[in-house]
mmCIF file of C-alpha atoms and ligand atoms in Angstrom:
data_model
loop_
_atom_site.group_PDB
_atom_site.id
_atom_site.type_symbol
_atom_site.label_atom_id
_atom_site.label_comp_id
_atom_site.label_asym_id
_atom_site.label_seq_id
_atom_site.Cartn_x
_atom_site.Cartn_y
_atom_site.Cartn_z
ATOM 1 C CA MET A 1 -38.928 15.329 46.942
ATOM 2 C CA SER A 2 -35.844 17.259 45.857
ATOM 3 C CA TYR A 3 -35.108 18.037 42.211
ATOM 4 C CA ARG A 4 -33.289 15.095 40.557
ATOM 5 C CA PRO A 5 -32.235 16.305 37.087
ATOM 6 C CA PHE A 6 -29.690 13.506 36.675
ATOM 7 C CA ALA A 7 -32.026 10.611 37.347
ATOM 8 C CA GLU A 8 -32.544 10.007 33.624
ATOM 9 C CA VAL A 9 -28.853 10.103 32.674
ATOM 10 C CA GLU A 10 -27.940 6.829 30.974
ATOM 11 C CA PRO A 11 -24.440 5.464 31.533
ATOM 12 C CA ALA A 12 -22.069 5.889 28.570
ATOM 13 C CA PRO A 13 -20.368 2.823 27.113
ATOM 14 C CA PRO A 14 -16.744 2.451 28.251
ATOM 15 C CA ASP A 15 -14.096 3.952 25.967
ATOM 16 C CA PRO A 16 -12.929 1.229 23.528
ATOM 17 C CA ILE A 17 -9.254 1.903 24.352
ATOM 18 C CA LEU A 18 -8.902 3.704 27.688
ATOM 19 C CA GLY A 19 -11.841 1.763 29.193
ATOM 20 C CA LEU A 20 -9.853 -1.445 28.740
ATOM 21 C CA THR A 21 -6.836 0.125 30.425
ATOM 22 C CA GLU A 22 -9.080 0.788 33.437
ATOM 23 C CA ASP A 23 -10.112 -2.887 33.469
ATOM 24 C CA PHE A 24 -6.457 -3.869 33.135
ATOM 25 C CA ARG A 25 -5.523 -1.801 36.201
ATOM 26 C CA ASN A 26 -8.174 -3.651 38.228
ATOM 27 C CA ASP A 27 -7.023 -7.095 37.070
ATOM 28 C CA ALA A 28 -5.183 -8.962 39.862
ATOM 29 C CA ASN A 29 -3.470 -11.519 37.586
ATOM 30 C CA PRO A 30 0.316 -10.944 37.934
ATOM 31 C CA ARG A 31 0.877 -12.098 34.338
ATOM 32 C CA LYS A 32 -1.536 -9.542 32.871
ATOM 33 C CA ILE A 33 -0.449 -7.721 29.705
ATOM 34 C CA ASN A 34 -1.941 -4.483 28.391
ATOM 35 C CA LEU A 35 -1.657 -4.155 24.611
ATOM 36 C CA THR A 36 -4.479 -1.598 24.355
ATOM 37 C CA SER A 37 -3.503 2.046 24.753
ATOM 38 C CA GLY A 38 -0.650 3.395 22.615
ATOM 39 C CA VAL A 39 1.949 3.877 25.310
ATOM 40 C CA TYR A 40 5.611 2.922 24.856
ATOM 41 C CA LEU A 41 7.053 0.559 27.462
ATOM 42 C CA ASN A 42 10.750 -0.216 27.871
ATOM 43 C CA GLU A 43 12.240 -3.709 28.227
ATOM 44 C CA ALA A 44 11.360 -3.598 31.947
ATOM 45 C CA GLY A 45 7.689 -3.088 31.056
ATOM 46 C CA VAL A 46 7.691 0.500 32.321
ATOM 47 C CA ASN A 47 6.776 3.694 30.509
ATOM 48 C CA PRO A 48 9.989 5.623 31.172
ATOM 49 C CA VAL A 49 10.559 9.369 31.505
ATOM 50 C CA LEU A 50 13.145 10.037 28.769
ATOM 51 C CA LYS A 51 16.569 11.084 30.105
ATOM 52 C CA SER A 52 16.516 14.193 27.925
ATOM 53 C CA VAL A 53 13.119 15.118 29.397
ATOM 54 C CA LYS A 54 14.267 14.520 32.977
ATOM 55 C CA GLN A 55 17.297 16.767 32.505
ATOM 56 C CA ALA A 56 15.222 19.497 30.869
ATOM 57 C CA GLU A 57 12.758 19.326 33.764
ATOM 58 C CA LYS A 58 15.584 19.805 36.278
ATOM 59 C CA MET A 59 16.813 22.815 34.339
ATOM 60 C CA TRP A 60 13.307 24.251 34.179
ATOM 61 C CA LEU A 61 12.732 23.826 37.899
ATOM 62 C CA GLU A 62 15.733 26.088 38.476
ATOM 63 C CA GLN A 63 14.810 28.618 35.798
ATOM 64 C CA GLU A 64 11.058 28.979 36.299
ATOM 65 C CA THR A 65 10.128 32.350 37.763
ATOM 66 C CA THR A 66 6.367 32.609 37.274
ATOM 67 C CA LYS A 67 3.146 30.633 36.978
ATOM 68 C CA ASP A 68 1.420 33.383 35.015
ATOM 69 C CA TYR A 69 -0.790 32.192 32.127
ATOM 70 C CA LEU A 70 0.693 31.438 28.739
ATOM 71 C CA GLY A 71 -0.860 33.306 25.825
ATOM 72 C CA ILE A 72 -3.945 31.723 24.254
ATOM 73 C CA ALA A 73 -1.853 30.171 21.448
ATOM 74 C CA GLY A 74 1.142 29.309 23.675
ATOM 75 C CA GLU A 75 4.719 30.489 23.127
ATOM 76 C CA ALA A 76 6.145 31.583 19.757
ATOM 77 C CA THR A 77 9.320 29.528 20.375
ATOM 78 C CA TYR A 78 7.235 26.388 20.772
ATOM 79 C CA ALA A 79 5.265 27.135 17.592
ATOM 80 C CA GLN A 80 8.544 27.544 15.664
ATOM 81 C CA ILE A 81 9.809 24.177 16.905
ATOM 82 C CA VAL A 82 6.560 22.493 15.909
ATOM 83 C CA GLN A 83 6.621 24.037 12.448
ATOM 84 C CA GLN A 84 10.265 23.167 11.866
ATOM 85 C CA MET A 85 9.757 19.590 12.979
ATOM 86 C CA ILE A 86 6.724 19.069 10.798
ATOM 87 C CA PHE A 87 7.689 21.007 7.682
ATOM 88 C CA GLY A 88 11.494 21.169 7.950
ATOM 89 C CA PRO A 89 13.420 24.302 8.986
ATOM 90 C CA HIS A 90 13.620 25.924 5.563
ATOM 91 C CA HIS A 91 10.168 25.286 4.208
ATOM 92 C CA PRO A 92 8.744 28.288 2.306
ATOM 93 C CA ALA A 93 5.453 28.003 4.246
ATOM 94 C CA VAL A 94 7.433 28.509 7.500
ATOM 95 C CA ARG A 95 9.586 31.329 6.063
ATOM 96 C CA GLU A 96 6.619 33.145 4.562
ATOM 97 C CA GLY A 97 4.594 33.084 7.800
ATOM 98 C CA ARG A 98 1.797 31.078 6.170
ATOM 99 C CA ILE A 99 1.314 28.720 9.120
ATOM 100 C CA ALA A 100 -0.850 29.462 12.174
ATOM 101 C CA THR A 101 0.193 27.185 15.059
ATOM 102 C CA VAL A 102 -1.427 26.925 18.479
ATOM 103 C CA ASN A 103 -0.074 24.870 21.372
ATOM 104 C CA THR A 104 -2.817 22.463 22.420
ATOM 105 C CA PRO A 105 -3.170 20.050 25.360
ATOM 106 C CA GLY A 106 -2.089 16.947 23.402
ATOM 107 C CA GLY A 107 -2.931 15.751 19.912
ATOM 108 C CA THR A 108 -6.567 15.090 20.830
ATOM 109 C CA ALA A 109 -7.158 18.746 21.726
ATOM 110 C CA ALA A 110 -5.407 19.695 18.478
ATOM 111 C CA LEU A 111 -7.964 17.602 16.604
ATOM 112 C CA ARG A 112 -10.772 19.153 18.620
ATOM 113 C CA VAL A 113 -9.625 22.746 18.097
ATOM 114 C CA GLY A 114 -9.323 21.950 14.392
ATOM 115 C CA ALA A 115 -12.783 20.389 14.410
ATOM 116 C CA ASP A 116 -14.364 23.388 16.173
ATOM 117 C CA PHE A 117 -12.638 25.773 13.766
ATOM 118 C CA LEU A 118 -13.874 23.824 10.720
ATOM 119 C CA ARG A 119 -17.389 23.521 12.090
ATOM 120 C CA ALA A 120 -17.520 27.298 12.678
ATOM 121 C CA GLN A 121 -16.112 28.207 9.261
ATOM 122 C CA PHE A 122 -17.577 25.421 7.099
ATOM 123 C CA PRO A 123 -20.736 24.319 8.940
ATOM 124 C CA THR A 124 -21.960 22.036 6.177
ATOM 125 C CA ALA A 125 -18.660 20.202 5.603
ATOM 126 C CA THR A 126 -18.376 16.476 6.296
ATOM 127 C CA ILE A 127 -15.085 15.046 7.533
ATOM 128 C CA ARG A 128 -14.087 11.733 5.996
ATOM 129 C CA LEU A 129 -12.070 9.268 8.048
ATOM 130 C CA SER A 130 -10.140 6.190 6.931
ATOM 131 C CA ASP A 131 -11.900 2.860 7.432
ATOM 132 C CA PRO A 132 -10.724 1.869 9.996
ATOM 133 C CA THR A 133 -9.380 4.764 12.048
ATOM 134 C CA TRP A 134 -8.522 5.633 15.638
ATOM 135 C CA PRO A 135 -11.795 4.897 17.495
ATOM 136 C CA ASN A 136 -11.703 8.353 19.106
ATOM 137 C CA HIS A 137 -11.662 10.234 15.777
ATOM 138 C CA PRO A 138 -15.432 10.013 15.110
ATOM 139 C CA GLY A 139 -16.189 11.079 18.695
ATOM 140 C CA VAL A 140 -13.932 14.129 18.544
ATOM 141 C CA PHE A 141 -15.373 15.365 15.246
ATOM 142 C CA ARG A 142 -18.996 14.559 16.113
ATOM 143 C CA SER A 143 -18.654 16.354 19.446
ATOM 144 C CA ALA A 144 -17.727 19.459 17.483
ATOM 145 C CA GLY A 145 -20.917 19.042 15.433
ATOM 146 C CA LEU A 146 -19.250 17.934 12.185
ATOM 147 C CA ALA A 147 -20.801 15.224 10.049
ATOM 148 C CA VAL A 148 -18.523 12.182 9.800
ATOM 149 C CA ASP A 149 -18.153 9.682 6.950
ATOM 150 C CA SER A 150 -15.437 7.260 5.873
ATOM 151 C CA TYR A 151 -13.302 6.252 2.884
ATOM 152 C CA PRO A 152 -11.871 2.786 2.152
ATOM 153 C CA TYR A 153 -8.363 2.269 3.464
ATOM 154 C CA TYR A 154 -7.397 -1.191 4.627
ATOM 155 C CA ALA A 155 -7.883 -4.646 3.123
ATOM 156 C CA PRO A 156 -7.868 -7.192 5.985
ATOM 157 C CA GLU A 157 -7.357 -10.177 3.631
ATOM 158 C CA SER A 158 -4.090 -8.852 2.221
ATOM 159 C CA HIS A 159 -3.166 -6.679 5.255
ATOM 160 C CA SER A 160 -2.503 -3.825 2.863
ATOM 161 C CA LEU A 161 -3.757 -0.477 1.631
ATOM 162 C CA LYS A 162 -6.865 -0.501 -0.576
ATOM 163 C CA VAL A 163 -5.168 2.056 -2.726
ATOM 164 C CA GLN A 164 -7.426 1.978 -5.803
ATOM 165 C CA GLU A 165 -10.627 2.181 -3.745
ATOM 166 C CA MET A 166 -9.149 4.946 -1.628
ATOM 167 C CA LEU A 167 -8.114 7.034 -4.642
ATOM 168 C CA ALA A 168 -11.496 6.493 -6.307
ATOM 169 C CA ALA A 169 -13.264 7.596 -3.102
ATOM 170 C CA LEU A 170 -11.132 10.734 -2.892
ATOM 171 C CA GLU A 171 -12.153 11.589 -6.459
ATOM 172 C CA ARG A 172 -15.791 11.455 -5.322
ATOM 173 C CA VAL A 173 -15.507 13.457 -2.060
ATOM 174 C CA PRO A 174 -17.937 16.372 -2.446
ATOM 175 C CA GLU A 175 -16.469 19.831 -2.901
ATOM 176 C CA GLY A 176 -15.758 21.607 0.378
ATOM 177 C CA ASP A 177 -15.447 18.442 2.466
ATOM 178 C CA VAL A 178 -12.500 17.564 4.661
ATOM 179 C CA VAL A 179 -10.423 14.356 4.520
ATOM 180 C CA LEU A 180 -8.500 13.151 7.547
ATOM 181 C CA LEU A 181 -5.249 11.327 6.737
ATOM 182 C CA HIS A 182 -2.720 9.734 9.102
ATOM 183 C CA VAL A 183 0.748 11.036 8.213
ATOM 184 C CA CYS A 184 2.621 7.921 9.391
ATOM 185 C CA CYS A 185 2.201 4.823 11.571
ATOM 186 C CA HIS A 186 -1.508 4.585 10.734
ATOM 187 C CA ASN A 187 -3.575 4.002 13.867
ATOM 188 C CA PRO A 188 -4.862 1.239 14.111
ATOM 189 C CA THR A 189 -3.452 -0.679 11.113
ATOM 190 C CA GLY A 190 0.259 0.259 10.951
ATOM 191 C CA VAL A 191 -0.143 0.441 7.138
ATOM 192 C CA ASP A 192 0.886 3.700 5.431
ATOM 193 C CA PRO A 193 0.840 4.711 1.764
ATOM 194 C CA ASP A 194 4.321 4.607 0.182
ATOM 195 C CA PRO A 195 5.795 7.783 -1.395
ATOM 196 C CA GLU A 196 4.461 6.905 -4.833
ATOM 197 C CA GLN A 197 0.958 6.380 -3.399
ATOM 198 C CA TRP A 198 1.192 9.635 -1.428
ATOM 199 C CA GLY A 199 2.077 11.339 -4.707
ATOM 200 C CA ARG A 200 -1.169 10.089 -6.243
ATOM 201 C CA ILE A 201 -3.153 11.171 -3.173
ATOM 202 C CA VAL A 202 -1.625 14.671 -3.183
ATOM 203 C CA GLU A 203 -2.306 14.998 -6.904
ATOM 204 C CA ILE A 204 -6.044 14.559 -6.265
ATOM 205 C CA PHE A 205 -5.994 17.308 -3.619
ATOM 206 C CA GLN A 206 -4.170 19.566 -6.100
ATOM 207 C CA ARG A 207 -7.017 19.148 -8.575
ATOM 208 C CA ARG A 208 -9.985 19.111 -6.233
ATOM 209 C CA PRO A 209 -11.461 21.648 -3.761
ATOM 210 C CA ILE A 210 -11.239 19.367 -0.704
ATOM 211 C CA LEU A 211 -9.243 20.087 2.449
ATOM 212 C CA PRO A 212 -6.615 17.711 3.888
ATOM 213 C CA PHE A 213 -6.563 17.393 7.690
ATOM 214 C CA LEU A 214 -3.440 15.468 8.683
ATOM 215 C CA ASP A 215 -3.090 13.662 11.995
ATOM 216 C CA PHE A 216 0.609 13.395 12.907
ATOM 217 C CA ALA A 217 0.941 11.753 16.327
ATOM 218 C CA TYR A 218 3.841 9.338 15.736
ATOM 219 C CA GLN A 219 6.704 11.301 14.164
ATOM 220 C CA GLY A 220 9.896 9.303 14.737
ATOM 221 C CA PHE A 221 8.176 5.970 15.406
ATOM 222 C CA GLY A 222 8.027 4.821 11.765
ATOM 223 C CA THR A 223 11.274 5.104 9.800
ATOM 224 C CA GLY A 224 12.829 8.297 11.217
ATOM 225 C CA SER A 225 11.740 11.827 12.208
ATOM 226 C CA GLU A 226 12.477 13.274 8.772
ATOM 227 C CA GLU A 227 11.238 10.283 6.747
ATOM 228 C CA ASP A 228 8.006 10.132 8.751
ATOM 229 C CA ALA A 229 7.209 13.721 7.734
ATOM 230 C CA TYR A 230 7.219 12.738 4.047
ATOM 231 C CA ALA A 231 3.464 13.003 3.494
ATOM 232 C CA VAL A 232 2.873 16.274 5.296
ATOM 233 C CA ARG A 233 5.779 17.861 3.410
ATOM 234 C CA ALA A 234 4.449 16.490 0.116
ATOM 235 C CA PHE A 235 1.156 18.312 0.769
ATOM 236 C CA ALA A 236 2.944 21.511 1.809
ATOM 237 C CA ASP A 237 5.405 21.317 -1.133
ATOM 238 C CA ALA A 238 2.441 21.116 -3.492
ATOM 239 C CA GLY A 239 1.399 24.528 -2.168
ATOM 240 C CA LEU A 240 -1.824 23.191 -0.653
ATOM 241 C CA ASN A 241 -3.756 24.640 2.249
ATOM 242 C CA LEU A 242 -3.951 22.065 5.019
ATOM 243 C CA VAL A 243 -4.567 21.428 8.699
ATOM 244 C CA VAL A 244 -2.131 19.382 10.841
ATOM 245 C CA ALA A 245 -2.692 18.028 14.357
ATOM 246 C CA SER A 246 0.597 16.949 15.971
ATOM 247 C CA SER A 247 1.675 15.567 19.308
ATOM 248 C CA PHE A 248 4.727 15.151 21.547
ATOM 249 C CA SER A 249 2.985 12.482 23.643
ATOM 250 C CA LYS A 250 4.789 9.595 21.967
ATOM 251 C CA ASN A 251 8.102 10.906 20.644
ATOM 252 C CA PHE A 252 8.874 12.818 23.867
ATOM 253 C CA GLY A 253 7.013 10.361 26.099
ATOM 254 C CA LEU A 254 5.052 13.332 27.485
ATOM 255 C CA TYR A 255 1.700 11.525 27.477
ATOM 256 C CA ARG A 256 0.227 12.900 30.688
ATOM 257 C CA GLU A 257 1.636 16.395 30.218
ATOM 258 C CA ARG A 258 -0.703 16.844 27.216
ATOM 259 C CA VAL A 259 1.498 18.617 24.709
ATOM 260 C CA GLY A 260 0.523 18.949 21.083
ATOM 261 C CA ALA A 261 -0.219 21.531 18.415
ATOM 262 C CA LEU A 262 -2.631 22.470 15.673
ATOM 263 C CA SER A 263 -1.083 24.059 12.574
ATOM 264 C CA VAL A 264 -3.072 25.517 9.697
ATOM 265 C CA VAL A 265 -1.207 26.249 6.461
ATOM 266 C CA ALA A 266 -2.873 29.081 4.527
ATOM 267 C CA SER A 267 -2.069 30.763 1.208
ATOM 268 C CA ASP A 268 -0.378 33.873 2.604
ATOM 269 C CA ALA A 269 0.546 35.572 5.877
ATOM 270 C CA GLY A 270 -2.645 37.652 5.907
ATOM 271 C CA GLU A 271 -4.870 34.591 5.671
ATOM 272 C CA SER A 272 -2.851 32.813 8.308
ATOM 273 C CA ALA A 273 -3.243 35.791 10.697
ATOM 274 C CA ASN A 274 -7.020 35.652 10.234
ATOM 275 C CA VAL A 275 -7.044 31.909 10.831
ATOM 276 C CA MET A 276 -4.890 32.401 13.937
ATOM 277 C CA SER A 277 -7.418 34.863 15.374
ATOM 278 C CA ARG A 278 -10.165 32.237 14.889
ATOM 279 C CA LEU A 279 -8.091 29.456 16.422
ATOM 280 C CA LYS A 280 -7.480 31.659 19.459
ATOM 281 C CA GLN A 281 -11.183 32.377 19.724
ATOM 282 C CA THR A 282 -11.844 28.619 19.662
ATOM 283 C CA VAL A 283 -9.196 27.921 22.321
ATOM 284 C CA ARG A 284 -10.410 30.725 24.575
ATOM 285 C CA GLY A 285 -13.951 29.352 24.549
ATOM 286 C CA ASN A 286 -12.702 25.872 25.249
ATOM 287 C CA TYR A 287 -9.753 25.638 27.692
ATOM 288 C CA SER A 288 -8.613 29.293 27.615
ATOM 289 C CA ASN A 289 -4.877 28.693 27.195
ATOM 290 C CA PRO A 290 -2.563 25.677 27.205
ATOM 291 C CA PRO A 291 -0.651 24.110 30.103
ATOM 292 C CA ALA A 292 3.016 25.171 30.143
ATOM 293 C CA HIS A 293 5.084 22.335 31.535
ATOM 294 C CA GLY A 294 5.259 19.947 28.564
ATOM 295 C CA SER A 295 5.840 22.591 25.915
ATOM 296 C CA LYS A 296 8.596 24.140 28.055
ATOM 297 C CA ILE A 297 10.381 20.769 28.200
ATOM 298 C CA VAL A 298 10.210 20.527 24.405
ATOM 299 C CA GLU A 299 11.596 24.082 24.096
ATOM 300 C CA ILE A 300 14.507 23.340 26.450
ATOM 301 C CA VAL A 301 15.413 20.073 24.715
ATOM 302 C CA PHE A 302 15.399 21.763 21.310
ATOM 303 C CA GLY A 303 17.318 24.759 22.631
ATOM 304 C CA THR A 304 20.092 22.697 24.284
ATOM 305 C CA PRO A 305 22.258 20.902 21.681
ATOM 306 C CA GLU A 306 23.396 18.031 23.950
ATOM 307 C CA LEU A 307 19.819 17.380 25.124
ATOM 308 C CA ARG A 308 18.580 17.462 21.580
ATOM 309 C CA ARG A 309 21.182 14.859 20.561
ATOM 310 C CA LEU A 310 20.245 12.727 23.558
ATOM 311 C CA TRP A 311 16.548 12.979 22.686
ATOM 312 C CA GLU A 312 17.177 12.003 19.061
ATOM 313 C CA GLN A 313 19.079 8.964 20.266
ATOM 314 C CA GLU A 314 16.257 8.054 22.639
ATOM 315 C CA VAL A 315 13.709 8.180 19.811
ATOM 316 C CA VAL A 316 15.931 5.818 17.805
ATOM 317 C CA GLU A 317 16.111 3.465 20.807
ATOM 318 C CA MET A 318 12.307 3.418 21.170
ATOM 319 C CA ARG A 319 11.839 2.811 17.457
ATOM 320 C CA ASP A 320 14.447 0.025 17.368
ATOM 321 C CA ARG A 321 12.929 -1.701 20.373
ATOM 322 C CA ILE A 322 9.493 -1.689 18.765
ATOM 323 C CA ARG A 323 10.959 -3.210 15.576
ATOM 324 C CA GLU A 324 12.725 -5.845 17.627
ATOM 325 C CA MET A 325 9.439 -6.708 19.380
ATOM 326 C CA ARG A 326 7.706 -7.092 16.003
ATOM 327 C CA ARG A 327 10.367 -9.585 14.913
ATOM 328 C CA SER A 328 10.280 -11.442 18.206
ATOM 329 C CA PHE A 329 6.447 -11.591 18.253
ATOM 330 C CA VAL A 330 6.281 -13.109 14.758
ATOM 331 C CA GLN A 331 9.028 -15.637 15.585
ATOM 332 C CA THR A 332 7.595 -16.624 18.961
ATOM 333 C CA LEU A 333 4.096 -17.154 17.551
ATOM 334 C CA LYS A 334 5.654 -19.487 14.991
ATOM 335 C CA LYS A 335 7.570 -21.303 17.715
ATOM 336 C CA HIS A 336 4.269 -22.000 19.483
ATOM 337 C CA GLY A 337 3.040 -23.794 16.407
ATOM 338 C CA LEU A 338 0.683 -21.210 14.932
ATOM 339 C CA LYS A 339 0.034 -22.006 11.292
ATOM 340 C CA ARG A 340 -1.405 -18.576 10.559
ATOM 341 C CA ASP A 341 1.229 -16.344 8.934
ATOM 342 C CA PHE A 342 1.853 -13.196 10.959
ATOM 343 C CA SER A 343 4.828 -11.985 8.901
ATOM 344 C CA PHE A 344 2.721 -9.031 7.641
ATOM 345 C CA LEU A 345 3.398 -7.463 11.036
ATOM 346 C CA LEU A 346 6.970 -6.899 9.911
ATOM 347 C CA ARG A 347 5.763 -4.618 7.118
ATOM 348 C CA GLN A 348 3.579 -2.496 9.437
ATOM 349 C CA LYS A 349 5.029 0.604 11.068
ATOM 350 C CA GLY A 350 4.821 2.323 14.416
ATOM 351 C CA MET A 351 3.380 1.162 17.700
ATOM 352 C CA PHE A 352 0.301 -0.545 16.346
ATOM 353 C CA SER A 353 -0.579 -3.543 14.289
ATOM 354 C CA TYR A 354 -3.901 -4.774 13.148
ATOM 355 C CA SER A 355 -3.335 -8.354 14.228
ATOM 356 C CA GLY A 356 -6.336 -9.919 12.532
ATOM 357 C CA ILE A 357 -7.224 -11.560 15.876
ATOM 358 C CA GLY A 358 -11.029 -11.705 15.908
ATOM 359 C CA LYS A 359 -13.456 -10.439 18.557
ATOM 360 C CA GLU A 360 -14.061 -13.860 20.132
ATOM 361 C CA ALA A 361 -10.338 -14.530 20.497
ATOM 362 C CA VAL A 362 -9.796 -11.025 21.884
ATOM 363 C CA ARG A 363 -12.427 -11.749 24.534
ATOM 364 C CA ALA A 364 -10.960 -15.168 25.366
ATOM 365 C CA LEU A 365 -7.490 -13.652 25.747
ATOM 366 C CA ARG A 366 -8.831 -11.072 28.174
ATOM 367 C CA GLU A 367 -11.045 -13.392 30.198
ATOM 368 C CA ASN A 368 -8.776 -16.448 30.346
ATOM 369 C CA TYR A 369 -5.279 -14.984 30.137
ATOM 370 C CA SER A 370 -5.596 -11.330 31.274
ATOM 371 C CA ILE A 371 -4.219 -10.181 27.924
ATOM 372 C CA TYR A 372 -5.898 -6.938 26.887
ATOM 373 C CA ILE A 373 -6.288 -6.108 23.174
ATOM 374 C CA VAL A 374 -8.591 -3.534 21.568
ATOM 375 C CA GLU A 375 -11.740 -5.242 20.259
ATOM 376 C CA ASN A 376 -10.859 -4.512 16.621
ATOM 377 C CA GLY A 377 -7.703 -6.646 17.046
ATOM 378 C CA ARG A 378 -5.288 -3.706 17.307
ATOM 379 C CA ILE A 379 -2.240 -4.545 19.385
ATOM 380 C CA ASN A 380 0.320 -2.154 20.798
ATOM 381 C CA VAL A 381 3.628 -3.794 19.895
ATOM 382 C CA ALA A 382 5.454 -1.216 22.049
ATOM 383 C CA ALA A 383 4.025 -2.872 25.185
ATOM 384 C CA MET A 384 5.614 -6.256 24.442
ATOM 385 C CA THR A 385 8.842 -7.153 26.244
ATOM 386 C CA GLY A 386 11.310 -10.025 26.267
ATOM 387 C CA ALA A 387 9.767 -11.055 29.595
ATOM 388 C CA ASN A 388 6.103 -11.169 28.528
ATOM 389 C CA MET A 389 6.617 -12.419 24.956
ATOM 390 C CA ASP A 390 6.478 -16.139 25.625
ATOM 391 C CA TYR A 391 3.340 -16.008 27.789
ATOM 392 C CA LEU A 392 1.713 -13.684 25.266
ATOM 393 C CA CYS A 393 2.417 -15.846 22.225
ATOM 394 C CA ARG A 394 1.613 -19.099 24.019
ATOM 395 C CA SER A 395 -1.756 -17.667 25.058
ATOM 396 C CA ILE A 396 -2.547 -16.345 21.559
ATOM 397 C CA ALA A 397 -1.595 -19.720 20.072
ATOM 398 C CA ALA A 398 -3.831 -21.520 22.585
ATOM 399 C CA VAL A 399 -6.804 -19.273 21.835
ATOM 400 C CA LEU A 400 -6.429 -19.327 18.069
ATOM 401 C CA LYS A 401 -6.055 -23.123 18.024
ATOM 402 C CA GLU A 402 -9.084 -23.726 20.271
HETATM 403 C C1 LMR B 501 -4.136 5.124 21.318
HETATM 404 O O1 LMR B 501 -4.643 5.105 20.195
HETATM 405 O O2 LMR B 501 -4.078 4.126 22.049
HETATM 406 C C2 LMR B 501 -3.523 6.387 21.821
HETATM 407 O O3 LMR B 501 -3.618 7.391 20.892
HETATM 408 C C3 LMR B 501 -4.048 6.743 23.158
HETATM 409 C C4 LMR B 501 -5.465 7.191 23.117
HETATM 410 O O4 LMR B 501 -5.739 8.298 23.582
HETATM 411 O O5 LMR B 501 -6.325 6.437 22.654
#
């Protein structure tokens, strides 16, 4: 009998988001609709390569002279772009060299590098996540060995922020712990604090020895690229140390290229250099150095004024289409006679909405109509189109009336 070390391996449960996308791909129903994973689709129901990206790729194909490794942290030009996008070009933290930025394979790896760094430096810290949060957040932080807990965030009855409970919970977070906040387009609820509420949140961090870890995956998909950076700049303007995971998956449509960044804002350039050395150590022991293609596209678009203008316009188009789909979804549900008021969707921002559709209805929509929604009721509005809207709303109305 040969050695069978894997005989006892139990199968893992499917991923709550990407597992459903796999099921969707295997579904033969021609009317199937995938509202699970946060991927932008155009009116034709296709995830497009942005025109600005396509042109930059053509330029890069001509210019590329080597496939040598990038440095462990990636290119300095890329790090500058990331910092300027997040903090604004003239932010003192950028000017004073207080930010350590590493190019990571997507926003998820940024979270993971951040998690590994925190676990190594602050082994007893707990990270606190909003309730609810992106279902992959607990997995990423637990895999790094960090303890995970939550703070109140969303009130399903009123479809709004539980602001008092959230602030009270932040007052009670033990010293030395870490709090993860979504900068904009909260995933999964689409509900963000307003500037006044952010002010109250930042004020607590100014008084208390707790570290903000900001997840910034949807810049440009809320109100605008600058407006969406409000919260992260409020933290940085307050002179706070913070950690930011960011991503170009959505706003550049570079999902499969895996292009993101982790930025740590420290108190001075010396501290930031020390942090950088630790981030590099983490990266080296994990994936060694980042892939080059996606970050190069971002560099070319930012370095070519006409491509940058084109890209900015394309982000506006994506954002406007998502808003239009929100309006159309609410109207079409009404047209199909649904009594339940879905107008709260119009107040939510970004790709996602917490629809309030319960587990049973989610299952019925999948099994009877081939409409795929995350079990918690999160829907990706950016996957709705003029062509699938009627079937979608008719099916939801049928299931919710049953
Ligand atoms: C999502 O939440 O659907 C996206 O961030 C994609 C993912 O990796 O889950």
